[in-house]
GROMACS .gro file of C-alpha atoms in nm:
model
  465
    1MET     CA    1   0.000   0.000   0.000
    2LEU     CA    2   0.146   0.339  -0.105
    3SER     CA    3   0.056   0.517   0.219
    4THR     CA    4   0.232   0.255   0.431
    5GLN     CA    5   0.538   0.263   0.205
    6LEU     CA    6   0.565   0.641   0.239
    7ALA     CA    7   0.529   0.631   0.616
    8GLN     CA    8   0.795   0.361   0.642
    9LEU     CA    9   1.048   0.588   0.471
   10GLN     CA   10   1.092   0.752   0.811
   11GLU     CA   11   1.235   0.430   0.950
   12ASN     CA   12   1.472   0.351   0.663
   13VAL     CA   13   1.717   0.640   0.659
   14PRO     CA   14   1.994   0.601   0.397
   15VAL     CA   15   2.330   0.493   0.536
   16GLY     CA   16   2.564   0.787   0.591
   17LEU     CA   17   2.293   1.054   0.579
   18ALA     CA   18   2.342   1.161   0.940
   19ASP     CA   19   2.720   1.175   0.896
   20ALA     CA   20   2.693   1.390   0.583
   21ASP     CA   21   2.449   1.622   0.758
   22ALA     CA   22   2.686   1.659   1.054
   23VAL     CA   23   2.975   1.754   0.824
   24VAL     CA   24   2.764   2.016   0.647
   25ALA     CA   25   2.639   2.151   0.982
   26GLY     CA   26   2.999   2.189   1.101
   27PHE     CA   27   3.090   2.391   0.792
   28ASP     CA   28   2.779   2.606   0.835
   29ASP     CA   29   2.871   2.680   1.197
   30ALA     CA   30   3.221   2.782   1.087
   31LEU     CA   31   3.067   3.023   0.837
   32VAL     CA   32   2.865   3.184   1.117
   33GLY     CA   33   3.186   3.299   1.286
   34GLY     CA   34   3.360   3.378   0.959
   35PHE     CA   35   3.695   3.279   0.816
   36ALA     CA   36   3.895   3.583   0.929
   37ARG     CA   37   4.018   3.388   1.229
   38VAL     CA   38   3.949   3.016   1.222
   39GLY     CA   39   3.946   2.858   1.567
   40ASP     CA   40   4.011   2.496   1.655
   41GLU     CA   41   3.648   2.391   1.627
   42ALA     CA   42   3.602   2.556   1.289
   43ALA     CA   43   3.933   2.411   1.165
   44ALA     CA   44   3.815   2.063   1.262
   45ALA     CA   45   3.486   2.119   1.080
   46LEU     CA   46   3.668   2.228   0.764
   47ALA     CA   47   3.901   1.929   0.784
   48ALA     CA   48   3.597   1.703   0.815
   49LEU     CA   49   3.459   1.852   0.493
   50ALA     CA   50   3.780   1.762   0.311
   51GLY     CA   51   3.770   1.414   0.464
   52ALA     CA   52   3.411   1.363   0.349
   53VAL     CA   53   3.513   1.396  -0.016
   54ALA     CA   54   3.820   1.172   0.016
   55GLY     CA   55   3.842   0.931  -0.275
   56THR     CA   56   3.670   1.176  -0.511
   57PRO     CA   57   3.819   1.417  -0.768
   58LEU     CA   58   3.735   1.700  -0.529
   59HIS     CA   59   3.958   1.587  -0.244
   60ASP     CA   60   4.297   1.737  -0.331
   61ARG     CA   61   4.153   2.077  -0.426
   62VAL     CA   62   3.929   2.091  -0.120
   63ALA     CA   63   4.210   1.984   0.113
   64GLU     CA   64   4.426   2.264  -0.030
   65ALA     CA   65   4.145   2.516   0.020
   66VAL     CA   66   4.091   2.401   0.379
   67ALA     CA   67   4.461   2.447   0.455
   68LYS     CA   68   4.458   2.801   0.314
   69VAL     CA   69   4.140   2.904   0.496
   70THR     CA   70   4.273   2.764   0.823
   71ALA     CA   71   4.598   2.956   0.772
   72GLY     CA   72   4.402   3.277   0.711
   73SER     CA   73   4.510   3.337   0.351
   74PHE     CA   74   4.261   3.218   0.093
   75SER     CA   75   4.124   3.322  -0.243
   76GLN     CA   76   3.785   3.329  -0.411
   77GLU     CA   77   3.879   3.004  -0.586
   78ASP     CA   78   3.932   2.838  -0.247
   79LEU     CA   79   3.582   2.938  -0.138
   80ALA     CA   80   3.444   2.796  -0.462
   81ALA     CA   81   3.610   2.462  -0.380
   82LEU     CA   82   3.453   2.460  -0.032
   83ALA     CA   83   3.110   2.555  -0.169
   84GLY     CA   84   3.144   2.279  -0.429
   85ALA     CA   85   3.230   2.016  -0.169
   86ARG     CA   86   2.939   2.121   0.052
   87SER     CA   87   2.700   2.109  -0.243
   88ALA     CA   88   2.835   1.770  -0.349
   89LEU     CA   89   2.762   1.623  -0.005
   90LEU     CA   90   2.408   1.759  -0.005
   91GLY     CA   91   2.364   1.637  -0.362
   92ALA     CA   92   2.466   1.286  -0.258
   93ALA     CA   93   2.214   1.301   0.028
   94HIS     CA   94   1.946   1.417  -0.217
   95ASP     CA   95   2.020   1.128  -0.454
   96ALA     CA   96   2.009   0.871  -0.174
   97LEU     CA   97   1.677   0.999  -0.041
   98LEU     CA   98   1.519   1.026  -0.385
   99GLY     CA   99   1.640   0.679  -0.475
  100GLN     CA  100   1.482   0.547  -0.157
  101PHE     CA  101   1.154   0.718  -0.245
  102ASP     CA  102   1.155   0.587  -0.604
  103ALA     CA  103   1.217   0.233  -0.483
  104ALA     CA  104   0.937   0.257  -0.226
  105VAL     CA  105   0.669   0.379  -0.469
  106GLY     CA  106   0.803   0.223  -0.790
  107ARG     CA  107   0.851   0.558  -0.965
  108GLU     CA  108   1.054   0.549  -1.287
  109ARG     CA  109   1.302   0.833  -1.336
  110THR     CA  110   1.504   0.923  -1.643
  111PRO     CA  111   1.881   0.962  -1.589
  112TRP     CA  112   2.044   1.303  -1.603
  113SER     CA  113   2.190   1.390  -1.941
  114ALA     CA  114   2.389   1.706  -2.008
  115SER     CA  115   2.701   1.829  -2.176
  116VAL     CA  116   3.005   1.909  -1.964
  117GLY     CA  117   3.041   2.271  -1.856
  118VAL     CA  118   3.317   2.480  -2.011
  119PRO     CA  119   3.488   2.805  -1.912
  120ALA     CA  120   3.266   3.103  -1.986
  121GLU     CA  121   3.364   3.453  -2.087
  122VAL     CA  122   3.501   3.652  -1.795
  123SER     CA  123   3.217   3.857  -1.651
  124ALA     CA  124   3.261   4.173  -1.444
  125PRO     CA  125   2.923   4.125  -1.265
  126ARG     CA  126   3.022   3.771  -1.168
  127GLY     CA  127   3.356   3.900  -1.043
  128ALA     CA  128   3.183   4.166  -0.832
  129ALA     CA  129   2.951   3.902  -0.688
  130ARG     CA  130   3.244   3.676  -0.600
  131ALA     CA  131   3.421   3.964  -0.427
  132TRP     CA  132   3.116   4.039  -0.211
  133LEU     CA  133   3.064   3.673  -0.124
  134HIS     CA  134   3.433   3.653  -0.027
  135GLU     CA  135   3.392   3.949   0.209
  136ALA     CA  136   3.079   3.791   0.357
  137ALA     CA  137   3.271   3.467   0.426
  138VAL     CA  138   3.555   3.657   0.590
  139ALA     CA  139   3.317   3.849   0.818
  140GLY     CA  140   3.085   3.555   0.888
  141TRP     CA  141   2.718   3.604   0.960
  142ARG     CA  142   2.793   3.738   1.308
  143GLY     CA  143   3.015   4.005   1.152
  144VAL     CA  144   2.769   4.133   0.892
  145ASP     CA  145   2.706   4.507   0.919
  146HIS     CA  146   2.545   4.790   0.721
  147ASP     CA  147   2.863   4.864   0.528
  148LEU     CA  148   2.889   4.509   0.397
  149LEU     CA  149   2.521   4.499   0.300
  150SER     CA  150   2.530   4.836   0.128
  151ALA     CA  151   2.816   4.704  -0.090
  152VAL     CA  152   2.595   4.429  -0.240
  153GLY     CA  153   2.393   4.683  -0.439
  154THR     CA  154   2.656   4.720  -0.711
  155PRO     CA  155   2.693   4.348  -0.799
  156VAL     CA  156   2.316   4.299  -0.783
  157GLU     CA  157   2.249   4.586  -1.026
  158ALA     CA  158   2.526   4.470  -1.259
  159ALA     CA  159   2.396   4.111  -1.262
  160LEU     CA  160   2.037   4.223  -1.319
  161ALA     CA  161   2.150   4.400  -1.637
  162GLU     CA  162   2.251   4.065  -1.790
  163PRO     CA  163   1.960   3.824  -1.854
  164GLY     CA  164   2.180   3.521  -1.799
  165LEU     CA  165   2.279   3.641  -1.451
  166ARG     CA  166   1.938   3.732  -1.313
  167ARG     CA  167   1.918   3.413  -1.111
  168LEU     CA  168   2.239   3.512  -0.937
  169ALA     CA  169   2.115   3.869  -0.890
  170VAL     CA  170   1.788   3.764  -0.727
  171LEU     CA  171   1.972   3.518  -0.503
  172LEU     CA  172   2.220   3.781  -0.384
  173ASP     CA  173   1.945   4.035  -0.331
  174GLY     CA  174   1.738   3.787  -0.131
  175LEU     CA  175   2.029   3.685   0.091
  176ALA     CA  176   2.119   4.049   0.157
  177ALA     CA  177   1.755   4.131   0.238
  178GLU     CA  178   1.738   3.852   0.496
  179LEU     CA  179   2.066   3.961   0.653
  180ARG     CA  180   1.952   4.324   0.659
  181ALA     CA  181   1.627   4.229   0.831
  182SER     CA  182   1.824   4.036   1.095
  183LEU     CA  183   2.066   4.313   1.195
  184PRO     CA  184   2.237   4.314   1.433
  185VAL     CA  185   2.305   3.946   1.355
  186ALA     CA  186   2.555   3.935   1.642
  187MET     CA  187   2.263   3.974   1.884
  188MET     CA  188   2.052   3.693   1.737
  189ALA     CA  189   1.991   3.404   1.975
  190GLN     CA  190   2.003   3.159   1.686
  191VAL     CA  191   2.132   3.220   1.335
  192PRO     CA  192   1.963   3.032   1.045
  193ALA     CA  193   2.302   2.886   0.960
  194ARG     CA  194   2.183   2.614   0.720
  195ARG     CA  195   1.961   2.844   0.516
  196TRP     CA  196   2.215   3.124   0.480
  197ALA     CA  197   2.493   2.878   0.400
  198ASP     CA  198   2.268   2.721   0.133
  199LEU     CA  199   2.213   3.061  -0.027
  200TRP     CA  200   2.580   3.158   0.000
  201SER     CA  201   2.703   2.830  -0.149
  202ARG     CA  202   2.459   2.844  -0.440
  203ALA     CA  203   2.556   3.206  -0.511
  204VAL     CA  204   2.929   3.121  -0.504
  205LEU     CA  205   2.878   2.845  -0.762
  206LEU     CA  206   2.655   3.058  -0.985
  207ALA     CA  207   2.912   3.340  -0.975
  208GLN     CA  208   3.190   3.131  -1.131
  209ASP     CA  209   3.307   3.207  -1.486
  210TRP     CA  210   3.199   2.862  -1.597
  211SER     CA  211   2.899   2.753  -1.799
  212VAL     CA  212   2.647   2.547  -1.606
  213PRO     CA  213   2.500   2.265  -1.818
  214ASP     CA  214   2.122   2.295  -1.819
  215GLY     CA  215   2.059   1.948  -1.953
  216ASP     CA  216   1.900   1.859  -2.282
  217VAL     CA  217   1.650   2.118  -2.404
  218GLU     CA  218   1.353   1.997  -2.604
  219THR     CA  219   1.024   2.135  -2.724
  220ILE     CA  220   0.714   1.941  -2.640
  221THR     CA  221   0.350   1.936  -2.749
  222GLY     CA  222   0.076   1.755  -2.564
  223ARG     CA  223  -0.190   1.767  -2.296
  224LEU     CA  224  -0.100   1.899  -1.952
  225LEU     CA  225  -0.314   1.771  -1.664
  226PRO     CA  226  -0.250   1.983  -1.351
  227LEU     CA  227  -0.218   1.801  -1.019
  228GLY     CA  228  -0.165   2.090  -0.783
  229VAL     CA  229  -0.005   2.426  -0.714
  230ASP     CA  230   0.283   2.512  -0.482
  231ILE     CA  231   0.258   2.884  -0.402
  232ARG     CA  232   0.588   3.039  -0.293
  233GLU     CA  233   0.571   3.388  -0.151
  234HIS     CA  234   0.850   3.621  -0.045
  235GLY     CA  235   0.835   3.985   0.057
  236THR     CA  236   0.941   4.099  -0.290
  237ALA     CA  237   0.833   3.810  -0.514
  238ILE     CA  238   0.558   3.557  -0.576
  239GLY     CA  239   0.609   3.226  -0.753
  240VAL     CA  240   0.345   2.972  -0.854
  241GLN     CA  241   0.474   2.627  -0.943
  242VAL     CA  242   0.223   2.395  -1.109
  243HIS     CA  243   0.289   2.021  -1.085
  244GLY     CA  244   0.119   1.803  -1.342
  245VAL     CA  245   0.122   1.507  -1.578
  246LEU     CA  246   0.199   1.570  -1.944
  247GLU     CA  247   0.078   1.333  -2.214
  248PRO     CA  248   0.301   1.387  -2.522
  249ALA     CA  249   0.111   1.434  -2.849
  250GLU     CA  250   0.341   1.190  -3.027
  251GLY     CA  251   0.257   0.918  -2.776
  252GLY     CA  252   0.477   0.743  -2.527
  253ALA     CA  253   0.477   0.740  -2.148
  254ALA     CA  254   0.315   1.023  -1.952
  255ARG     CA  255   0.569   1.249  -1.784
  256LEU     CA  256   0.573   1.426  -1.450
  257VAL     CA  257   0.642   1.795  -1.516
  258ARG     CA  258   0.625   2.130  -1.343
  259THR     CA  259   0.607   2.486  -1.466
  260THR     CA  260   0.664   2.808  -1.276
  261VAL     CA  261   0.547   3.166  -1.326
  262VAL     CA  262   0.674   3.451  -1.110
  263ALA     CA  263   0.616   3.820  -1.049
  264ALA     CA  264   0.779   4.093  -0.845
  265LYS     CA  265   0.577   4.246  -0.564
  266VAL     CA  266   0.594   4.456  -0.249
  267GLU     CA  267   0.538   4.334   0.106
  268THR     CA  268   0.193   4.494   0.131
  269ILE     CA  269   0.055   4.262  -0.138
  270THR     CA  270  -0.024   3.933   0.035
  271GLY     CA  271  -0.287   3.661   0.044
  272PRO     CA  272  -0.529   3.615  -0.249
  273ALA     CA  273  -0.422   3.953  -0.395
  274VAL     CA  274  -0.099   3.798  -0.525
  275TRP     CA  275  -0.292   3.623  -0.804
  276ARG     CA  276  -0.359   3.964  -0.964
  277LEU     CA  277   0.013   3.998  -1.025
  278LEU     CA  278   0.004   3.694  -1.256
  279GLN     CA  279  -0.263   3.816  -1.499
  280ALA     CA  280  -0.014   3.788  -1.786
  281HIS     CA  281  -0.086   3.413  -1.775
  282PRO     CA  282  -0.467   3.392  -1.821
  283VAL     CA  283  -0.465   3.043  -1.972
  284LEU     CA  284  -0.274   2.895  -1.679
  285LEU     CA  285  -0.490   3.077  -1.423
  286ALA     CA  286  -0.810   2.960  -1.593
  287ALA     CA  287  -0.690   2.600  -1.598
  288LEU     CA  288  -0.620   2.613  -1.225
  289ALA     CA  289  -0.941   2.786  -1.120
  290GLN     CA  290  -1.165   2.576  -1.345
  291ARG     CA  291  -0.967   2.251  -1.300
  292ARG     CA  292  -0.915   2.192  -1.670
  293ALA     CA  293  -0.656   2.030  -1.890
  294VAL     CA  294  -0.430   2.247  -2.106
  295THR     CA  295  -0.312   2.177  -2.459
  296VAL     CA  296   0.045   2.305  -2.497
  297THR     CA  297   0.230   2.350  -2.825
  298ASP     CA  298   0.608   2.358  -2.868
  299LEU     CA  299   0.690   2.458  -2.511
  300PRO     CA  300   1.062   2.444  -2.421
  301MET     CA  301   1.140   2.188  -2.153
  302HIS     CA  302   1.455   2.132  -1.944
  303GLY     CA  303   1.431   1.794  -1.777
  304GLY     CA  304   1.094   1.809  -1.604
  305ASP     CA  305   1.064   2.188  -1.608
  306LEU     CA  306   0.838   2.345  -1.869
  307ARG     CA  307   0.902   2.705  -1.964
  308TRP     CA  308   0.552   2.851  -1.960
  309ILE     CA  309   0.446   3.059  -2.264
  310ASP     CA  310   0.079   3.145  -2.225
  311ALA     CA  311   0.032   3.219  -2.598
  312GLN     CA  312   0.127   2.858  -2.676
  313ALA     CA  313  -0.133   2.706  -2.447
  314ARG     CA  314  -0.508   2.652  -2.475
  315VAL     CA  315  -0.757   2.559  -2.203
  316GLY     CA  316  -0.917   2.221  -2.269
  317GLU     CA  317  -1.173   1.990  -2.114
  318PRO     CA  318  -1.242   1.952  -1.740
  319ALA     CA  319  -0.976   1.742  -1.567
  320ASP     CA  320  -1.020   1.632  -1.205
  321PRO     CA  321  -0.674   1.637  -1.042
  322PHE     CA  322  -0.766   1.351  -0.809
  323ALA     CA  323  -0.875   1.136  -1.104
  324THR     CA  324  -0.553   1.227  -1.287
  325ALA     CA  325  -0.351   1.118  -0.984
  326ARG     CA  326  -0.535   0.787  -0.947
  327LEU     CA  327  -0.494   0.696  -1.314
  328LEU     CA  328  -0.166   0.851  -1.426
  329LEU     CA  329   0.055   0.937  -1.128
  330ALA     CA  330   0.192   0.587  -1.072
  331PRO     CA  331   0.296   0.512  -1.435
  332ALA     CA  332   0.420   0.867  -1.510
  333VAL     CA  333   0.796   0.900  -1.562
  334ALA     CA  334   0.980   1.158  -1.350
  335ALA     CA  335   1.277   1.365  -1.466
  336ALA     CA  336   1.622   1.372  -1.310
  337THR     CA  337   1.723   1.674  -1.103
  338ALA     CA  338   1.986   1.916  -1.234
  339PRO     CA  339   2.317   1.897  -1.039
  340LEU     CA  340   2.295   2.243  -0.881
  341ASP     CA  341   1.939   2.174  -0.767
  342ARG     CA  342   2.023   1.851  -0.583
  343HIS     CA  343   1.953   1.924  -0.218
  344PRO     CA  344   1.737   1.730   0.030
  345THR     CA  345   1.503   2.025   0.082
  346ALA     CA  346   1.452   2.053  -0.295
  347ILE     CA  347   1.275   1.715  -0.305
  348ALA     CA  348   0.908   1.774  -0.392
  349GLU     CA  349   0.745   1.459  -0.530
  350PRO     CA  350   0.372   1.453  -0.614
  351VAL     CA  351   0.184   1.183  -0.419
  352LEU     CA  352  -0.178   1.083  -0.358
  353LEU     CA  353  -0.270   0.983  -0.003
  354GLU     CA  354  -0.602   0.813   0.073
  355GLY     CA  355  -0.775   0.635   0.359
  356TYR     CA  356  -0.588   0.802   0.641
  357THR     CA  357  -0.691   0.968   0.964
  358VAL     CA  358  -0.548   1.295   1.093
  359ARG     CA  359  -0.411   1.340   1.441
  360GLN     CA  360  -0.352   1.685   1.589
  361ASP     CA  361  -0.120   1.753   1.883
  362ASP     CA  362   0.127   2.015   2.001
  363ASP     CA  363   0.366   1.923   1.719
  364GLY     CA  364   0.103   1.989   1.451
  365LEU     CA  365  -0.091   1.759   1.217
  366THR     CA  366   0.002   1.401   1.134
  367VAL     CA  367  -0.165   1.164   0.889
  368GLU     CA  368  -0.181   0.802   1.005
  369TRP     CA  369  -0.246   0.454   0.859
  370ASP     CA  370  -0.229   0.137   1.064
  371GLY     CA  371   0.014   0.285   1.314
  372GLN     CA  372   0.232   0.448   1.045
  373GLN     CA  373   0.266   0.828   1.059
  374LEU     CA  374   0.362   1.108   0.823
  375PRO     CA  375   0.383   1.471   0.945
  376VAL     CA  376   0.196   1.744   0.756
  377ALA     CA  377   0.383   2.062   0.653
  378VAL     CA  378   0.113   2.297   0.781
  379ASP     CA  379   0.353   2.591   0.764
  380ARG     CA  380   0.358   2.558   0.384
  381LEU     CA  381  -0.018   2.616   0.344
  382PRO     CA  382  -0.046   2.942   0.145
  383ALA     CA  383  -0.265   3.238   0.238
  384ALA     CA  384  -0.347   3.276  -0.135
  385GLY     CA  385  -0.561   2.960  -0.142
  386PRO     CA  386  -0.853   2.803   0.045
  387LEU     CA  387  -0.656   2.528   0.221
  388THR     CA  388  -0.642   2.569   0.599
  389PRO     CA  389  -0.512   2.347   0.882
  390ALA     CA  390  -0.874   2.283   0.987
  391LEU     CA  391  -0.966   2.164   0.638
  392VAL     CA  392  -0.662   1.938   0.622
  393ALA     CA  393  -0.751   1.798   0.965
  394ALA     CA  394  -1.098   1.707   0.835
  395SER     CA  395  -0.964   1.542   0.519
  396SER     CA  396  -0.935   1.176   0.423
  397CYS     CA  397  -0.774   1.223   0.079
  398CYS     CA  398  -0.483   1.450  -0.010
  399LEU     CA  399  -0.287   1.542  -0.320
  400GLY     CA  400   0.046   1.674  -0.202
  401LEU     CA  401   0.422   1.696  -0.236
  402LEU     CA  402   0.639   1.459  -0.037
  403ARG     CA  403   0.933   1.655   0.104
  404PHE     CA  404   1.234   1.594   0.325
  405ASP     CA  405   1.304   1.870   0.574
  406GLY     CA  406   1.444   1.885   0.925
  407GLY     CA  407   1.568   1.526   0.902
  408ARG     CA  408   1.227   1.373   0.828
  409TRP     CA  409   0.980   1.309   0.549
  410LEU     CA  410   0.658   1.510   0.548
  411VAL     CA  411   0.373   1.591   0.313
  412GLN     CA  412   0.278   1.936   0.187
  413PRO     CA  413  -0.093   1.943   0.089
  414LEU     CA  414  -0.184   2.090  -0.251
  415ALA     CA  415  -0.548   1.976  -0.249
  416VAL     CA  416  -0.775   1.781  -0.014
  417GLN     CA  417  -1.110   1.608  -0.008
  418ALA     CA  418  -1.276   1.646   0.330
  419THR     CA  419  -1.607   1.624   0.512
  420VAL     CA  420  -1.721   1.945   0.681
  421LYS     CA  421  -2.057   1.953   0.863
  422ARG     CA  422  -2.141   1.618   0.700
  423LYS     CA  423  -2.091   1.762   0.353
  424PRO     CA  424  -1.811   1.668   0.109
  425VAL     CA  425  -1.570   1.953   0.042
  426GLU     CA  426  -1.285   1.973  -0.208
  427ALA     CA  427  -1.026   2.250  -0.203
  428HIS     CA  428  -0.717   2.321  -0.414
  429ASN     CA  429  -0.443   2.582  -0.374
  430GLY     CA  430  -0.523   2.722  -0.720
  431ASP     CA  431  -0.898   2.765  -0.667
  432TRP     CA  432  -0.868   3.143  -0.621
  433SER     CA  433  -0.645   3.209  -0.921
  434GLU     CA  434  -0.931   3.388  -1.103
  435GLY     CA  435  -1.088   3.535  -0.791
  436ILE     CA  436  -1.190   3.436  -0.439
  437THR     CA  437  -1.473   3.182  -0.432
  438ASP     CA  438  -1.531   3.187  -0.056
  439PRO     CA  439  -1.787   3.466   0.023
  440LYS     CA  440  -1.652   3.525   0.374
  441VAL     CA  441  -1.292   3.567   0.255
  442ALA     CA  442  -1.407   3.781  -0.039
  443LYS     CA  443  -1.589   4.014   0.200
  444VAL     CA  444  -1.280   4.057   0.417
  445GLU     CA  445  -1.063   4.125   0.111
  446ALA     CA  446  -1.314   4.379  -0.021
  447LYS     CA  447  -1.300   4.573   0.307
  448ALA     CA  448  -0.919   4.572   0.297
  449GLY     CA  449  -0.922   4.722  -0.053
  450ASP     CA  450  -0.740   4.631  -0.371
  451ALA     CA  451  -0.373   4.691  -0.287
  452VAL     CA  452  -0.261   4.599  -0.638
  453ALA     CA  453  -0.497   4.849  -0.805
  454VAL     CA  454  -0.398   5.125  -0.563
  455LEU     CA  455  -0.026   5.071  -0.620
  456ARG     CA  456  -0.069   5.058  -0.997
  457GLU     CA  457  -0.270   5.380  -0.994
  458ARG     CA  458  -0.006   5.556  -0.783
  459ALA     CA  459   0.272   5.427  -1.009
  460GLY     CA  460   0.081   5.556  -1.313
  461ARG     CA  461   0.051   5.898  -1.152
  462LEU     CA  462   0.424   5.913  -1.088
  463LEU     CA  463   0.502   5.815  -1.446
  464ARG     CA  464   0.270   6.083  -1.582
  465ARG     CA  465   0.446   6.358  -1.391
   0.00000   0.00000   0.00000
């Protein structure tokens, strides 16, 4: 039974996972204090990182970098070696966990295929980013101050000017924003060491003058059947990632895919209002709100990621996501994960859970079957959709994403079928993509006013002056 297999994943942790996590945690703690003066504990943590990649092509270069950092004289290239070793360890953990999941549920996954990266043209924006990341590593998170954060503006602006570097620019800007909001970091009781080290390491690797292989790019035509929506909201951005099953027009096995649309925003735009920022994608929004299939034509695809082009999509017939999951989720073929995206917390596998009960205690919600348990990621329920903890607690069927976070597997609900006041209720994260359907919530939003319309009107006034 699928539910039992998923719950048993908690008991079968891959060999070496805890050791790899401990090595990464030691490096992250060293980065908190900075590399200006490396103490005995930090030196031991860095040596453990080099030891963890012994027997691999990384070892000699990482060992050299560790020696230089410990001695207090290191270059940007040395930091790149350390970031690469850290990412390699987390990538190995990701692969072990995903392999365990695939074996448990019988999911087929295509192998990764990509050309080898080659040196890229020297880029001044990348160089500026590397210099700032070097200064951040020297200072450590406890040593971050206003001067260091004000210096990030130049590399961010320079990277934003180049389309190919916008991913790096947004990452740097986001890291700096989190650090700025946490000042003075030295006074924080607990630093989010893992998160900030994740962002720093990814930025260091993206800032190298080296092409990153994106995998084979193809164009695909077929029918997309949405399963659910993962809504990701930040103070200055909103991202909607749609998970679905794609049936290729030329035939062959159905494929698990995802597509993401994003928009910039301000912190005052929250909740259901964020959907109004995505009106450039009416076909996608209609498919989500009306629960319909979408016919897509010649969309570019990298692995399992579709690049969404609304003009090349057409809303089709009604398509029940739960029916799609029951019929097509098990045989659908999943795509391999790109090397830079391999991280345990990046695992997000669509699953269908049925026939469970929900237990609520001080630790949150847990779904249970025959004594087996799987925690629910209640903190990932978005304010832009109708799903609430109470609705999840009343559910008996859930479409969600299986994730690994905090050393355990858990499920993030995307849609549920529940019984409320003896009546069947079905709710999906994308139900409000074309407008709020709950009268009570709509009334509250109406009283609060349309923040998007107000900001657009004010922006128009400024532009007319």
